[in-house]
Amino acid sequence: MNGAFRGLVTLPEKRYLAVGIEMPWENNLDMQFGFWRRALENGEIARLKERCGCEEAVGLFCYRCDMQAKTFSYHIACENRSGAQAGVSEELILKPQTYARFEGGCGAETERFAAYERLCGAFWGEWLPESGHASLIEPETFACEPGYAAIERFSPEVPLGPYQLNMLFPVTRRT
């Protein structure tokens, strides 16, 4: 299954509760997917879903970045529908924004990295340079302004697949 641009979507402000890690700019997918695996195994995702009153956990890529350390944050987050206090979680607020939406998938867990990389490549390498848009999470252009993150939806809880990936990249028109 190949990834493809599915259009621009505008989302309102959303509040999330999340757990996160800092990662080097050289995105290490083993680190990212390992973070999901550990959070599933230790029950952190289930607790987050319960506290938030939400059935879906998403990845929030690059909510924060540190230009000097060359790191970005990666969070596993749930929309805070219950209004719960952050407690041991971190509250993240995404501003109302337009996103470029990409979808794709794969048949087996071993193909997840390649499917993820296809979607990122389609956005960063193909669509973005030709679109008349700029990414709001690109350090060189917007210095990772707070309140923006790429939203990654996939099904890490499904052990056997098939896997659908839906990635939303925050964008703005180039001026």
CSV table of C-alpha atoms in Angstrom, one decimal:
chain,number,residue,atom,x,y,z
A,1,MET,CA,0.0,0.0,0.0
A,2,ASN,CA,1.5,3.3,-1.0
A,3,GLY,CA,1.2,6.7,0.8
A,4,ALA,CA,-0.4,9.6,-0.8
A,5,PHE,CA,-1.4,13.3,-0.2
A,6,ARG,CA,-5.1,13.4,0.7
A,7,GLY,CA,-5.6,17.2,0.9
A,8,LEU,CA,-5.4,20.0,3.4
A,9,VAL,CA,-7.4,19.9,6.6
A,10,THR,CA,-8.0,22.6,9.2
A,11,LEU,CA,-8.3,21.6,12.8
A,12,PRO,CA,-9.4,23.7,15.8
A,13,GLU,CA,-7.3,24.1,18.9
A,14,LYS,CA,-6.8,20.7,20.6
A,15,ARG,CA,-5.6,20.0,24.2
A,16,TYR,CA,-3.8,16.8,24.8
A,17,LEU,CA,-2.3,14.9,27.8
A,18,ALA,CA,1.0,13.3,26.8
A,19,VAL,CA,4.1,11.5,27.8
A,20,GLY,CA,7.2,12.3,25.8
A,21,ILE,CA,10.9,11.8,25.0
A,22,GLU,CA,13.6,14.0,23.4
A,23,MET,CA,15.1,12.6,20.2
A,24,PRO,CA,18.1,13.6,18.0
A,25,TRP,CA,17.2,15.4,14.7
A,26,GLU,CA,18.5,12.3,12.9
A,27,ASN,CA,15.1,10.7,13.6
A,28,ASN,CA,15.7,7.2,14.9
A,29,LEU,CA,12.6,5.2,14.1
A,30,ASP,CA,13.8,2.3,16.4
A,31,MET,CA,13.7,4.8,19.3
A,32,GLN,CA,10.3,6.2,18.3
A,33,PHE,CA,8.6,2.8,17.8
A,34,GLY,CA,10.4,1.4,20.9
A,35,PHE,CA,8.8,4.3,22.9
A,36,TRP,CA,5.4,3.2,21.7
A,37,ARG,CA,6.1,-0.5,22.4
A,38,ARG,CA,7.3,0.3,26.0
A,39,ALA,CA,4.3,2.6,26.6
A,40,LEU,CA,1.9,-0.2,25.5
A,41,GLU,CA,3.6,-2.9,27.5
A,42,ASN,CA,3.8,-0.9,30.8
A,43,GLY,CA,0.1,0.3,30.5
A,44,GLU,CA,1.0,4.0,30.1
A,45,ILE,CA,-1.1,4.4,26.9
A,46,ALA,CA,-4.1,2.6,28.5
A,47,ARG,CA,-3.9,4.9,31.6
A,48,LEU,CA,-3.6,8.0,29.4
A,49,LYS,CA,-6.7,7.0,27.4
A,50,GLU,CA,-8.7,6.4,30.5
A,51,ARG,CA,-7.7,9.7,32.1
A,52,CYS,CA,-8.5,11.6,28.9
A,53,GLY,CA,-11.8,9.8,28.1
A,54,CYS,CA,-10.3,9.1,24.7
A,55,GLU,CA,-10.0,5.9,22.7
A,56,GLU,CA,-7.2,7.0,20.4
A,57,ALA,CA,-3.6,7.7,21.1
A,58,VAL,CA,-1.6,9.7,18.6
A,59,GLY,CA,2.1,10.6,18.1
A,60,LEU,CA,2.9,14.3,18.3
A,61,PHE,CA,6.2,14.9,16.4
A,62,CYS,CA,8.2,18.0,17.1
A,63,TYR,CA,6.0,19.9,19.6
A,64,ARG,CA,9.3,21.3,20.9
A,65,CYS,CA,12.8,21.4,19.4
A,66,ASP,CA,16.1,22.6,20.8
A,67,MET,CA,18.1,24.2,18.0
A,68,GLN,CA,21.4,24.1,20.0
A,69,ALA,CA,21.1,20.5,21.2
A,70,LYS,CA,19.6,19.5,17.8
A,71,THR,CA,16.8,17.5,19.5
A,72,PHE,CA,13.0,17.4,19.1
A,73,SER,CA,10.2,16.1,21.3
A,74,TYR,CA,8.1,13.1,20.4
A,75,HIS,CA,5.0,12.6,22.5
A,76,ILE,CA,2.4,9.9,22.8
A,77,ALA,CA,-0.8,11.8,23.4
A,78,CYS,CA,-4.6,11.6,23.9
A,79,GLU,CA,-7.0,14.4,23.3
A,80,ASN,CA,-8.1,15.5,26.7
A,81,ARG,CA,-11.8,15.2,26.3
A,82,SER,CA,-12.4,14.7,30.1
A,83,GLY,CA,-10.6,17.9,31.1
A,84,ALA,CA,-8.3,15.9,33.4
A,85,GLN,CA,-5.4,17.7,35.1
A,86,ALA,CA,-2.0,16.9,33.7
A,87,GLY,CA,-0.7,15.2,36.9
A,88,VAL,CA,2.2,13.0,35.8
A,89,SER,CA,1.4,13.7,32.1
A,90,GLU,CA,2.3,16.9,30.2
A,91,GLU,CA,-0.4,19.1,28.8
A,92,LEU,CA,0.2,20.1,25.1
A,93,ILE,CA,-2.0,22.6,23.3
A,94,LEU,CA,-2.0,22.6,19.5
A,95,LYS,CA,-3.1,25.8,17.9
A,96,PRO,CA,-5.8,25.9,15.3
A,97,GLN,CA,-4.0,25.0,12.1
A,98,THR,CA,-4.0,23.8,8.5
A,99,TYR,CA,-2.4,20.4,8.0
A,100,ALA,CA,-1.2,18.5,4.9
A,101,ARG,CA,-2.7,15.0,5.3
A,102,PHE,CA,-0.9,11.9,4.0
A,103,GLU,CA,-2.2,8.3,4.3
A,104,GLY,CA,-0.6,5.0,3.6
A,105,GLY,CA,-0.2,1.6,5.1
A,106,CYS,CA,1.5,-1.7,5.1
A,107,GLY,CA,0.6,-5.3,5.7
A,108,ALA,CA,3.0,-6.4,8.4
A,109,GLU,CA,4.7,-4.9,11.4
A,110,THR,CA,8.1,-5.4,9.8
A,111,GLU,CA,7.0,-3.0,7.0
A,112,ARG,CA,6.0,-0.1,9.4
A,113,PHE,CA,9.4,1.7,9.2
A,114,ALA,CA,9.3,1.6,5.3
A,115,ALA,CA,5.7,2.8,5.3
A,116,TYR,CA,6.5,5.6,7.7
A,117,GLU,CA,9.5,6.7,5.7
A,118,ARG,CA,7.4,6.7,2.5
A,119,LEU,CA,4.9,9.1,4.0
A,120,CYS,CA,7.6,11.4,5.4
A,121,GLY,CA,9.4,11.3,2.0
A,122,ALA,CA,6.2,12.1,0.1
A,123,PHE,CA,5.7,15.1,2.4
A,124,TRP,CA,9.2,16.5,2.8
A,125,GLY,CA,10.7,15.5,-0.5
A,126,GLU,CA,7.9,15.7,-3.0
A,127,TRP,CA,4.8,17.6,-1.9
A,128,LEU,CA,6.3,20.4,0.3
A,129,PRO,CA,8.8,21.8,-2.2
A,130,GLU,CA,6.2,22.0,-4.9
A,131,SER,CA,3.1,23.1,-2.9
A,132,GLY,CA,3.6,26.7,-2.1
A,133,HIS,CA,3.5,25.9,1.6
A,134,ALA,CA,6.1,25.8,4.3
A,135,SER,CA,6.3,23.4,7.3
A,136,LEU,CA,5.7,24.9,10.7
A,137,ILE,CA,7.9,22.3,12.3
A,138,GLU,CA,11.0,22.8,10.2
A,139,PRO,CA,13.7,24.3,12.4
A,140,GLU,CA,15.3,26.3,9.5
A,141,THR,CA,12.2,28.2,8.7
A,142,PHE,CA,10.0,28.5,11.8
A,143,ALA,CA,12.4,27.4,14.6
A,144,CYS,CA,9.8,24.9,15.9
A,145,GLU,CA,7.4,27.6,17.1
A,146,PRO,CA,5.4,26.3,20.2
A,147,GLY,CA,1.9,25.1,19.6
A,148,TYR,CA,2.5,23.1,16.4
A,149,ALA,CA,3.4,19.4,15.9
A,150,ALA,CA,2.9,16.8,13.2
A,151,ILE,CA,0.1,14.4,14.2
A,152,GLU,CA,0.7,10.7,13.6
A,153,ARG,CA,-2.1,8.2,13.7
A,154,PHE,CA,-1.5,4.5,13.3
A,155,SER,CA,-2.5,1.3,15.0
A,156,PRO,CA,0.4,0.2,17.3
A,157,GLU,CA,-2.0,-1.8,19.4
A,158,VAL,CA,-2.8,-4.1,16.4
A,159,PRO,CA,-0.3,-6.9,16.7
A,160,LEU,CA,-0.7,-8.5,13.2
A,161,GLY,CA,-1.8,-5.7,10.9
A,162,PRO,CA,-2.7,-4.5,8.4
A,163,TYR,CA,-1.5,-1.1,9.5
A,164,GLN,CA,-3.0,2.3,8.3
A,165,LEU,CA,-0.9,5.4,8.8
A,166,ASN,CA,-2.4,8.9,8.8
A,167,MET,CA,0.1,11.8,9.2
A,168,LEU,CA,-0.8,15.4,9.5
A,169,PHE,CA,1.9,18.0,8.9
A,170,PRO,CA,1.3,21.6,10.0
A,171,VAL,CA,1.8,24.0,7.1
A,172,THR,CA,1.3,27.6,6.2
A,173,ARG,CA,1.3,29.3,2.8
A,174,ARG,CA,4.7,30.7,1.8
A,175,THR,CA,4.7,34.4,1.5
